[in-house]
XYZ file of C-alpha atoms in Angstrom:
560
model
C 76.355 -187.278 40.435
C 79.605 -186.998 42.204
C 79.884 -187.673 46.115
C 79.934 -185.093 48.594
C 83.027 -186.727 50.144
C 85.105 -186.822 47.299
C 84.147 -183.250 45.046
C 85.191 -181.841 48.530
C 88.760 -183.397 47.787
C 88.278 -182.787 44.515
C 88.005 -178.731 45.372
C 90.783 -178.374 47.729
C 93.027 -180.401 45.791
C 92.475 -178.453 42.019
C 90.022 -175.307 42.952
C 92.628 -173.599 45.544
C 92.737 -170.103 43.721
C 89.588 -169.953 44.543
C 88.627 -171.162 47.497
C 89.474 -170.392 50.873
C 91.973 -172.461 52.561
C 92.121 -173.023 56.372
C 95.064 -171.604 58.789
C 95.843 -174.254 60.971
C 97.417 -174.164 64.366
C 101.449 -173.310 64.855
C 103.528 -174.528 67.344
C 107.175 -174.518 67.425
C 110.951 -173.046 68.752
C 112.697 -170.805 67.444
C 116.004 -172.014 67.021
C 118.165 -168.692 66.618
C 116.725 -167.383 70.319
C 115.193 -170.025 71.742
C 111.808 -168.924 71.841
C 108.527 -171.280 72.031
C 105.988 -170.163 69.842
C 101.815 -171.312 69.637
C 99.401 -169.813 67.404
C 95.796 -170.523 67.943
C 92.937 -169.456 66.052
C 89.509 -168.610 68.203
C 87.209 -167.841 64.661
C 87.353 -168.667 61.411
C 84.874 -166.823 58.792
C 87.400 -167.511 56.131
C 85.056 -169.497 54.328
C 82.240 -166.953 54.797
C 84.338 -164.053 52.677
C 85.559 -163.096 56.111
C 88.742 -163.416 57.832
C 90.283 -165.484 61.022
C 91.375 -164.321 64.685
C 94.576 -165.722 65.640
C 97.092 -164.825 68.308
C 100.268 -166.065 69.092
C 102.210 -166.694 71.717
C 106.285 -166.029 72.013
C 108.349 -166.883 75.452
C 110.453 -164.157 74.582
C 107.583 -161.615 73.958
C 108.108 -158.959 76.657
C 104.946 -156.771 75.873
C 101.556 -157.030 77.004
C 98.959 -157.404 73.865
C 95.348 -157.540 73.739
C 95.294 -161.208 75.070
C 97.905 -161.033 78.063
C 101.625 -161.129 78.612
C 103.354 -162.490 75.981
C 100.676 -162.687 73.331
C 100.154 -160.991 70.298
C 97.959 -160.833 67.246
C 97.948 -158.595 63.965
C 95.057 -156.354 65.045
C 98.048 -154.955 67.533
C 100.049 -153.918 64.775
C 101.094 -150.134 65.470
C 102.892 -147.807 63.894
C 105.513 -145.179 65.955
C 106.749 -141.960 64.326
C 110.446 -140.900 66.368
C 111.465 -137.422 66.311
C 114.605 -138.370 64.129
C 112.409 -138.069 60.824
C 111.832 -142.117 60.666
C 109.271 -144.682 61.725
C 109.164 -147.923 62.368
C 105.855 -150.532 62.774
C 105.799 -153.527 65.570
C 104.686 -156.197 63.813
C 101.783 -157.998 65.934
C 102.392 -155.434 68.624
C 105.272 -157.025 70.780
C 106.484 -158.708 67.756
C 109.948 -157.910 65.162
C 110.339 -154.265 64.021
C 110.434 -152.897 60.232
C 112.307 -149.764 60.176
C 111.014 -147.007 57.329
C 113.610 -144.403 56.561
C 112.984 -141.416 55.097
C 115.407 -140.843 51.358
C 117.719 -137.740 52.854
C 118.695 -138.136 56.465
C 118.676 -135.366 58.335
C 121.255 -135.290 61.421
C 120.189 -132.346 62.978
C 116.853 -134.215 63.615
C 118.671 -136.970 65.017
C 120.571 -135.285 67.908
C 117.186 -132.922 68.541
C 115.427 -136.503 68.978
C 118.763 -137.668 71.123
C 118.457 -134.745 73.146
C 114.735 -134.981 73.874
C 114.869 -138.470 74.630
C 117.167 -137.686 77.291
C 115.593 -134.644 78.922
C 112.486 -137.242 79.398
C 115.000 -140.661 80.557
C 116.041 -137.500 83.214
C 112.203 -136.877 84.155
C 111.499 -139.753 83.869
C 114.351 -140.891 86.607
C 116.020 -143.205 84.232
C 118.827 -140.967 84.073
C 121.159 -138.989 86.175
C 121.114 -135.169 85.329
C 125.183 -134.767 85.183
C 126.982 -134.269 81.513
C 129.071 -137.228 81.761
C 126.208 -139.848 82.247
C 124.020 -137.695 79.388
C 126.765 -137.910 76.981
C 127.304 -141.318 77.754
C 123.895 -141.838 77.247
C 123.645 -139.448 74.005
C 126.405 -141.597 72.605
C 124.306 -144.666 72.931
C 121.741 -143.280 71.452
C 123.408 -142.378 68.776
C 125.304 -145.651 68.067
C 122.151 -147.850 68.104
C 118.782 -147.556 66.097
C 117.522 -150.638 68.846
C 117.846 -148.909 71.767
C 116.712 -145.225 70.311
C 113.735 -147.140 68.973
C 112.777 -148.311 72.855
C 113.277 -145.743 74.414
C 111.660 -143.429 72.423
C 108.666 -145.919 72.695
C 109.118 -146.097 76.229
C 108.697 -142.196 76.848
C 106.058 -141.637 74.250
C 103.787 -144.609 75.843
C 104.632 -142.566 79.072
C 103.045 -139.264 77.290
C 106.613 -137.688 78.123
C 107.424 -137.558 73.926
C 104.805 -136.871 71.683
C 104.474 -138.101 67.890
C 105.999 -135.799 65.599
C 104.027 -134.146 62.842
C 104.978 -134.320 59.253
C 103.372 -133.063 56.259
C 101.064 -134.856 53.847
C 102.956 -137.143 51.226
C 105.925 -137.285 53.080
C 107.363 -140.901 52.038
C 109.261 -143.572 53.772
C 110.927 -146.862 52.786
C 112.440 -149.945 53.787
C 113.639 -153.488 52.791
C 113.171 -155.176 56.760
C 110.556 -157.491 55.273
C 111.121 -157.183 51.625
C 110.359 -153.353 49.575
C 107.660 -151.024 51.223
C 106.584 -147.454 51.200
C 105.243 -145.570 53.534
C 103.461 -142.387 53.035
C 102.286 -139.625 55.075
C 98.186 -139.473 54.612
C 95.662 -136.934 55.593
C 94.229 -139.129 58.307
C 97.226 -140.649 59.369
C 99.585 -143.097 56.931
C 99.478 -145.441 54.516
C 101.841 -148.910 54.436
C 101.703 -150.188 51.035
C 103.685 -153.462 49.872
C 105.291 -154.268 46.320
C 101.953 -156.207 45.667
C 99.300 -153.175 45.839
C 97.921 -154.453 49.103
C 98.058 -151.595 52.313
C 97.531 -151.277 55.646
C 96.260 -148.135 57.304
C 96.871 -146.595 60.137
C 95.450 -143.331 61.923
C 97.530 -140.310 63.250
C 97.788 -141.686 67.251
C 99.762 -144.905 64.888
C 96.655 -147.379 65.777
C 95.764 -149.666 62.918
C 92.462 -148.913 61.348
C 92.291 -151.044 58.114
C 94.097 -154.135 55.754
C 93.547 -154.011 51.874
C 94.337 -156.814 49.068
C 96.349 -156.057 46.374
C 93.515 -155.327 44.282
C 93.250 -152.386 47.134
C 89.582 -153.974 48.086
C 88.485 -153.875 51.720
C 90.093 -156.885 53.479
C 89.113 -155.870 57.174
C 89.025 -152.058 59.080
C 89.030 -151.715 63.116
C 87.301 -149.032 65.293
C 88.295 -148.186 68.629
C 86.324 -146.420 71.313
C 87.742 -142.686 72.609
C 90.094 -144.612 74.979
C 91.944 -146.136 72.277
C 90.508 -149.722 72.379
C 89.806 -151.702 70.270
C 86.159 -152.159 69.969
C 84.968 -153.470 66.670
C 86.123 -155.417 63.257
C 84.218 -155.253 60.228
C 85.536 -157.373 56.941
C 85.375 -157.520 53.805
C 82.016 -160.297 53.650
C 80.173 -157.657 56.410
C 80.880 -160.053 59.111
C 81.663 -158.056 62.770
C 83.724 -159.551 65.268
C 82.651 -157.059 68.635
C 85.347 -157.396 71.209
C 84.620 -156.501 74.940
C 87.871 -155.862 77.332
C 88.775 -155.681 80.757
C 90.034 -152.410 82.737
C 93.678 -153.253 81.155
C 92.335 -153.336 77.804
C 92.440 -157.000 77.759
C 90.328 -159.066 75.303
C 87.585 -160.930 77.757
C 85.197 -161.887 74.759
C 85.157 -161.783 70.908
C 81.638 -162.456 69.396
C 80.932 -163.691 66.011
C 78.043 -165.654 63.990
C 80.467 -168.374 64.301
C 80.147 -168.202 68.032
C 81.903 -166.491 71.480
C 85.314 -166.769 72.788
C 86.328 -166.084 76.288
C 89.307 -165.235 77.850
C 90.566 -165.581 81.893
C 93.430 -163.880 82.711
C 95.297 -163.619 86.526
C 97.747 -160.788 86.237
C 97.735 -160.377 83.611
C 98.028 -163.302 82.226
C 96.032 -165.219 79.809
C 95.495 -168.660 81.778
C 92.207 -170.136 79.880
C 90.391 -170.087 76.735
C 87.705 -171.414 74.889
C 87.241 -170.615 71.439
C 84.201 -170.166 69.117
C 84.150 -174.159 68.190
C 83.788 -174.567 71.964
C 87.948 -175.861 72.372
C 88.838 -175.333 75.756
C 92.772 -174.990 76.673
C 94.549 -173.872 80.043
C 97.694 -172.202 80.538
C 100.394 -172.000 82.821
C 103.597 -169.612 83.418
C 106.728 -169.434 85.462
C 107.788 -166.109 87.628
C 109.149 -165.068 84.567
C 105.860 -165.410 82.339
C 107.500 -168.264 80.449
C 105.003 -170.781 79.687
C 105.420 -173.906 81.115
C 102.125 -175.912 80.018
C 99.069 -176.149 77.848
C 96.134 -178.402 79.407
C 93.448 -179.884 76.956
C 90.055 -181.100 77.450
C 90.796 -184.772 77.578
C 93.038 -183.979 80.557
C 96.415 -184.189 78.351
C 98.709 -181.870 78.695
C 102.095 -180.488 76.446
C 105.294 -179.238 78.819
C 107.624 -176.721 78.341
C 111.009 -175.984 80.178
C 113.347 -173.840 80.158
C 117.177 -173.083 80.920
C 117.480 -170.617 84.148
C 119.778 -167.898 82.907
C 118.898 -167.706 79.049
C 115.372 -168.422 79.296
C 115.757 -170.371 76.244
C 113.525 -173.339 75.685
C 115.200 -176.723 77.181
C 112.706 -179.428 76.386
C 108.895 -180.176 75.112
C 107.248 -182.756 75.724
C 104.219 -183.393 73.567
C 100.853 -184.724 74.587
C 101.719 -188.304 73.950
C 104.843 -188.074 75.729
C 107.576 -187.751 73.019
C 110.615 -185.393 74.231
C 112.314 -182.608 71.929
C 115.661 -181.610 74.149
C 117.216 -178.297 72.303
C 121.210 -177.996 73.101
C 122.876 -174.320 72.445
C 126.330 -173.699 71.395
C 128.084 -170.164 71.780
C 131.148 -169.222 69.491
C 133.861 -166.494 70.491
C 135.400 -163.196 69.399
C 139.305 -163.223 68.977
C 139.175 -161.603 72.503
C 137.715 -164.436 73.995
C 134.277 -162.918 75.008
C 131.171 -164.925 73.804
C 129.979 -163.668 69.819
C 126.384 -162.718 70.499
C 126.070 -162.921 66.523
C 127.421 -166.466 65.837
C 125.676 -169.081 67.567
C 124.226 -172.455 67.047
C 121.262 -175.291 68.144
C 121.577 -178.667 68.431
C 117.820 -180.522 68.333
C 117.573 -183.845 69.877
C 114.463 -186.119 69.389
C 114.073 -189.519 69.477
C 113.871 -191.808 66.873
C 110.748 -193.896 67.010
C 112.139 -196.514 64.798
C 115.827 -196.865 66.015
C 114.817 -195.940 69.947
C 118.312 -194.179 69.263
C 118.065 -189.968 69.333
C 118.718 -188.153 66.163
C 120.475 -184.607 66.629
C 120.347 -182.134 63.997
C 122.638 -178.751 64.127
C 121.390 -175.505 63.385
C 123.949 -172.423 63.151
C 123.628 -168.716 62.474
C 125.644 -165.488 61.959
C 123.991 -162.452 61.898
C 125.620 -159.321 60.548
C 124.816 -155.391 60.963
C 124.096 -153.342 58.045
C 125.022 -149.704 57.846
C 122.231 -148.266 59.728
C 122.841 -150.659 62.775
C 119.924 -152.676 61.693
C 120.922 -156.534 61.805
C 120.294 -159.729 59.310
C 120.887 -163.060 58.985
C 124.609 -163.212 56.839
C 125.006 -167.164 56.974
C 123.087 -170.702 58.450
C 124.679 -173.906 58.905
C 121.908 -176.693 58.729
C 123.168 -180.180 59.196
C 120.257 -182.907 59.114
C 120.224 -186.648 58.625
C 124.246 -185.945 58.265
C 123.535 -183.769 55.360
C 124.897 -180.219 55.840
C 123.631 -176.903 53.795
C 125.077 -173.914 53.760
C 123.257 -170.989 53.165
C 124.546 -167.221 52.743
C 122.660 -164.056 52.560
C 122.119 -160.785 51.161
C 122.558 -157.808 53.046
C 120.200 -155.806 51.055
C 117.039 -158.143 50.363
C 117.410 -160.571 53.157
C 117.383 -163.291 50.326
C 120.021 -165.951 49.928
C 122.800 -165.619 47.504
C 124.381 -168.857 47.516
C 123.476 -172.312 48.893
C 125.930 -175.051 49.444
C 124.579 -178.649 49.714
C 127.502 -181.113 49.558
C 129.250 -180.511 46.676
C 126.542 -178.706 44.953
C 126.333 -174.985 44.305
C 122.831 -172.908 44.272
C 123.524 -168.796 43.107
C 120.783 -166.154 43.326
C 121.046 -163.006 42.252
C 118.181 -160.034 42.321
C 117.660 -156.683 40.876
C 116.975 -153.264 42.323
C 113.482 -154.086 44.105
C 115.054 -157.487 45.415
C 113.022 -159.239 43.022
C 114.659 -163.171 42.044
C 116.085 -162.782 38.561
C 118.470 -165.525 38.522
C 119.072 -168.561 40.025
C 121.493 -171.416 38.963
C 122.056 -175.036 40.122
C 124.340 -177.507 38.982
C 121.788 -178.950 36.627
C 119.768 -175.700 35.516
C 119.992 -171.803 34.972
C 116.654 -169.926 35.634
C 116.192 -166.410 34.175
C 113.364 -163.955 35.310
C 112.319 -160.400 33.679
C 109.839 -158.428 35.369
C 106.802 -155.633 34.688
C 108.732 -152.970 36.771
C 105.295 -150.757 37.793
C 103.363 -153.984 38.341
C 106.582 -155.950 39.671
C 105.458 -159.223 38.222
C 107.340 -161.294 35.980
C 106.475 -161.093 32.655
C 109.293 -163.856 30.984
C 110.998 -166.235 32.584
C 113.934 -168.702 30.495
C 114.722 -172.259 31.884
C 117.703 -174.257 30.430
C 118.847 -177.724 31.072
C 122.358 -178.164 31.917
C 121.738 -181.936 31.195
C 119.953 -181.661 27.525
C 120.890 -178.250 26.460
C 116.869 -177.421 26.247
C 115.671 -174.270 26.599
C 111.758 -173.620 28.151
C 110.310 -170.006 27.590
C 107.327 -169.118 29.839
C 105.516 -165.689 28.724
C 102.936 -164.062 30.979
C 100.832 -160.722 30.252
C 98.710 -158.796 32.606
C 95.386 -156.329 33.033
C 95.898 -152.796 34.272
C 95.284 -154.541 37.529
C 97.599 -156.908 37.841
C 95.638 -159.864 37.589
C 97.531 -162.359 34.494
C 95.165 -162.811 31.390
C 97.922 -164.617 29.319
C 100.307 -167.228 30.085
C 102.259 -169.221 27.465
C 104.897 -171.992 26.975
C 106.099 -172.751 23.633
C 103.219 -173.446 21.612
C 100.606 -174.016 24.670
C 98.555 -170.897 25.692
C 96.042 -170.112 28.718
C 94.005 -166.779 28.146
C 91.835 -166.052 31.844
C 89.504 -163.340 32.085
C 87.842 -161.834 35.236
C 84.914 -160.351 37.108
C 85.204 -157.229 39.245
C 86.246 -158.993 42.456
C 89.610 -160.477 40.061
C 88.150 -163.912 40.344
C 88.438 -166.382 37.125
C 85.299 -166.582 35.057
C 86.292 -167.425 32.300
C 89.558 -169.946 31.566
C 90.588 -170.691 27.540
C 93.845 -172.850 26.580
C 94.313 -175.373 23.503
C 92.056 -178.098 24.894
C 89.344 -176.099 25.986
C 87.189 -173.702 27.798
C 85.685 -173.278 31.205
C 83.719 -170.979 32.614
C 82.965 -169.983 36.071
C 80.384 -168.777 38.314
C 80.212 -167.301 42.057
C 77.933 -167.030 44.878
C 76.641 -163.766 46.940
C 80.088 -165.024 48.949
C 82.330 -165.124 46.388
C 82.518 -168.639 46.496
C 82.546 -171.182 42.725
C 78.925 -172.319 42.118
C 79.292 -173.674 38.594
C 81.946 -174.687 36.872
C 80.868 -175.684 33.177
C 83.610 -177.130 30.329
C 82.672 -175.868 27.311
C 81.321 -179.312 25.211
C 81.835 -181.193 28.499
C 79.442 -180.618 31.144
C 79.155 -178.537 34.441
C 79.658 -178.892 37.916
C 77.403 -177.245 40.609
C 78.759 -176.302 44.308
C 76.452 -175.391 47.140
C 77.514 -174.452 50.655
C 76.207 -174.188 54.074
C 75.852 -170.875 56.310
C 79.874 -171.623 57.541
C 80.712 -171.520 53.950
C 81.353 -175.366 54.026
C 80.533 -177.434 50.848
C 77.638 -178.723 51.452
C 76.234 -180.207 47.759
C 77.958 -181.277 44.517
C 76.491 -182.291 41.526
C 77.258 -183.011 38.099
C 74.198 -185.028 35.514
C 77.653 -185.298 33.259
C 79.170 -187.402 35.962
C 83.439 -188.153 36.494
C 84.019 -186.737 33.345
C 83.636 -183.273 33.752
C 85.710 -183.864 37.050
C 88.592 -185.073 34.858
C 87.949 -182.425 32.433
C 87.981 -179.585 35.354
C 90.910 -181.259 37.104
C 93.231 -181.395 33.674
C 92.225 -177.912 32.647
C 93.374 -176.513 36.562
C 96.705 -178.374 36.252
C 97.557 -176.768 33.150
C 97.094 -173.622 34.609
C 99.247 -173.931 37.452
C 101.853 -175.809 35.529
C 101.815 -172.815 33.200
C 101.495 -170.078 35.732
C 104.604 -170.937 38.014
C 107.697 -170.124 37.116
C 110.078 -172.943 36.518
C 113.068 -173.409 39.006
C 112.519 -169.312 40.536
C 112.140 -170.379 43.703
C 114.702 -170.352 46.920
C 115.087 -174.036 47.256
């Protein structure tokens, strides 16, 4: 028999295709803006074929989501239709923007949008009714996708503009956060990524469900006839009911796992407790900047901020430790401050030396055609090493990376897809299934040795790989309905698999070997491991899982 302690390593270490894997709490600064960022996450059915709640937190959030000023979460994800003929989505409600754009633009449905939005900025009082401060404002309008973008939002919100109609099918597309489509549904549209997996959203833009790529149920959301959000439902049956305040605030969110509860003062989220019982307490400046978390044990982490930029100016952490962030402004050949070139110094001490150690961060961001803007070029320089790292304009990827003296290339094709990458000691090659957008052959050769590696992979109808090979080795994986491995062949072998009413691996058995039997606890939690075979089926399972992810990633296609 194997311990319980150590099969549970044993899982997470060489079973994580297929089982769940914890999120984990995220705290940070942004270093291009200066924003302080905390994710936390109240439930976690992940384990249970469900899904986690998280929301995050961003100082330079101005929106007010489902948990307070400043917070946001991807239930809030909503979709806008403008009356220029494009949409756009707000990522976690307050959070960044992806544009869709229609093939043909049509620019007499830009100034009718242009001209609308300023007949409601006039009722609205925003702007004075005289032509030279409406073509002023027309002209901004016009010149920026930003500011159209909020202020159409702004008037719509205000039931002033009204979400245009368009006709079933109609299709959108972007590259803001790699290739999407977006298409026009009969009950409202349909987001769908180069994977397979969708969201969906309903005709008032509210988001009403999240598929895998296998396009099975991953969660749906119900709201009541006020438009809030009332009820989630995923793909294991578990319901998360969610009760709100008069503002539509989130006060409690129920699940078997437990109830969370939420206290806000204006607005403002200022304590929590989460399903695990976690208690936390929060507190803002006049701007809604926050400026502390308090814990249980009576510790608390501090955040300040610089007056005028409201960028983040020091943490200090619960045991004391002090992160100081220093930022550095570059200039135009006019002399006026570049608002796309800047740069972040981060100084922390170091507990060995008791000296501080500063590392530089620098960015220039760049507009495309349609106004939209991207990163063009960092700077990084750490421990004294610098990196340079430029970007492309149309995927958002890098295209070359300078470390030292050494060169990294990139280059991608149509759908952005990697499909080359040298360094100064290898070339990587990448071909690709172009309706599944997977790779199918990938080439590897050593600048060193001259050797050439040739990785092969083959695929279902739906997308799920059934044949990987490399040289003379082999893995052939078939699959149940739910795409999960049961069955696992390569030269040394063959394991099977078997799953629980939760999806989760009950029996693993190695063909001539022995088996290994999992059971789990009402959380989804291991709970019991055996095997009468004992360690060696372990090694057997643990060897067969490390040829398979050997053999299934790509060699040298990444960004690094």
């Amino acid at each position: 028999m194997i311990r319980k302690k150590k099969a549970r390593c044993f899982f997470a270490a060489v079973c994580c295709m297929v089982l769940s894997t914890p999120l984990f709490t995220i705290a940070g600064v942004n270093l291009k803006n200066g924003n302080f960022y905390i994710t936390y996450t109240d439930h976690d059915l992940t384990k249970s074929n469900g899904i986690s709640i998280d929301r995050t937190y961003n100082s330079k959030t101005t929106s007010i989501g489902l948990f307070g000023f400043g917070w946001g979460s991807e239930l809030e994800t909503r979709l806008f239709a403008m009356g220029d003929g494009s949409v756009y989505i707000r990522e976690f409600g307050g959070g960044s923007v992806t544009s869709f754009l229609q093939s043909v633009e049509d620019d007499l449905l830009l100034t009718t949008c242009i001209n609308n939005i300023a007949k409601a900025a006039i009722e609205n009082g925003d702007l004075v009714n005289n032509p030279v401060a409406i073509n002023n404002f027309k002209k901004l309008m016009r010149e920026s996708e930003e500011r159209r973008r909020n202020s159409w939002e702004k008037y719509q919100t205000a039931g002033l503009l009204q979400m245009p109609a368009f006709p079933e099918n109609t299709k959108w597309t972007t590259r803001d956060l790699g290739s999407q489509e977006l298409v026009k549904t009969a009950d409202g549209f349909k987001r769908q990524y180069n994977d397979g997996s969708y969201f969906l959203f309903n005709n008032d833009g509210l988001f009403t469900g999240k598929y895998d790529k296998y396009k099975q149920l991953v969660y749906t959301l119900a709201y009541n006839d006020t438009k809030q959000l009332r009820l989630i439902t995923d793909k294991g049956g578990n319901q998360y009911a969610i009760t709100t305040n008069n503002d539509g605030l989130i006060t409690r969110l129920q699940t078997k796992q437990g109830t969370s509860v939420y206290l806000y003062k204006d607005k403002s989220l200022i304590s929590t407790t989460d399903a695990g019982g976690n208690k936390y307490n929060y507190t803002y400046d006049d701007k809604y900047n926050m400026t502390s978390i308090g814990y249980s044990d009576g510790s608390f982490l501090k955040i300040e901020y610089y007056n005028v930029t409201l960028f983040v100016k020091k943490i200090t952490d619960r045991n004391g430790t002090v992160t100081e962030y220093v930022y550095k402004n570059f200039y135009d050949a006019e002399g006026k401050i570049n608002d796309n070139h800047y740069a972040t110094w981060v100084i922390k001490a170091n507990s060995y030396t008791n000296q501080p150690d500063s590392n530089y961060y620098e960015y220039e961001v760049r507009k495309k055609p349609n106004g939209a803007s991207y990163t063009y070029r960092i700077v990084q320089r750490i421990n004294g090493i610098e990196t340079e790292t430029v970007y492309s304009e149309t995927c958002n990827n890098p295209v070359l990376r300078r470390k030292g003296v050494r060169e990294t290339t990139f280059q991608y094709n149509q759908n952005c897809d990697l499909i080359y990458k040298e360094t100064y000691d290898y070339i990587a090659r990448a071909e690709y299934d172009e309706k599944l957008r997977k790779i199918t052959r990938t080439e590897y050769i050593s600048k060193t040795d001259g050797d050439t590696t040739i990785n092969t992979f083959t695929y279902n109808a739906n997308g799920d790989l059934v044949k990987a090979t490399e040289g003379n080795k082999w893995i052939l994986l078939s699959y149940n309905s739910e795409h999960k491995i049961v069955k696992m062949e390569y030269e040394d072998g063959i394991l099977t698999y078997e799953y629980n009413s939760i999806g989760k691996p009950s029996n693993i058995t190695v063909s001539g070997k022995g088996s290994i039997t999992v059971e789990y606890d009402k959380y989804g939690e291991i709970s019991k491991v055996e095997s009468p075979d004992g360690s060696k089926t372990a090694i057997a399972v643990t060897q067969a899982m490390q040829a398979l992810l050997s053999r299934t990633k790509p060699k040298g296609l990444d960004f690094n």
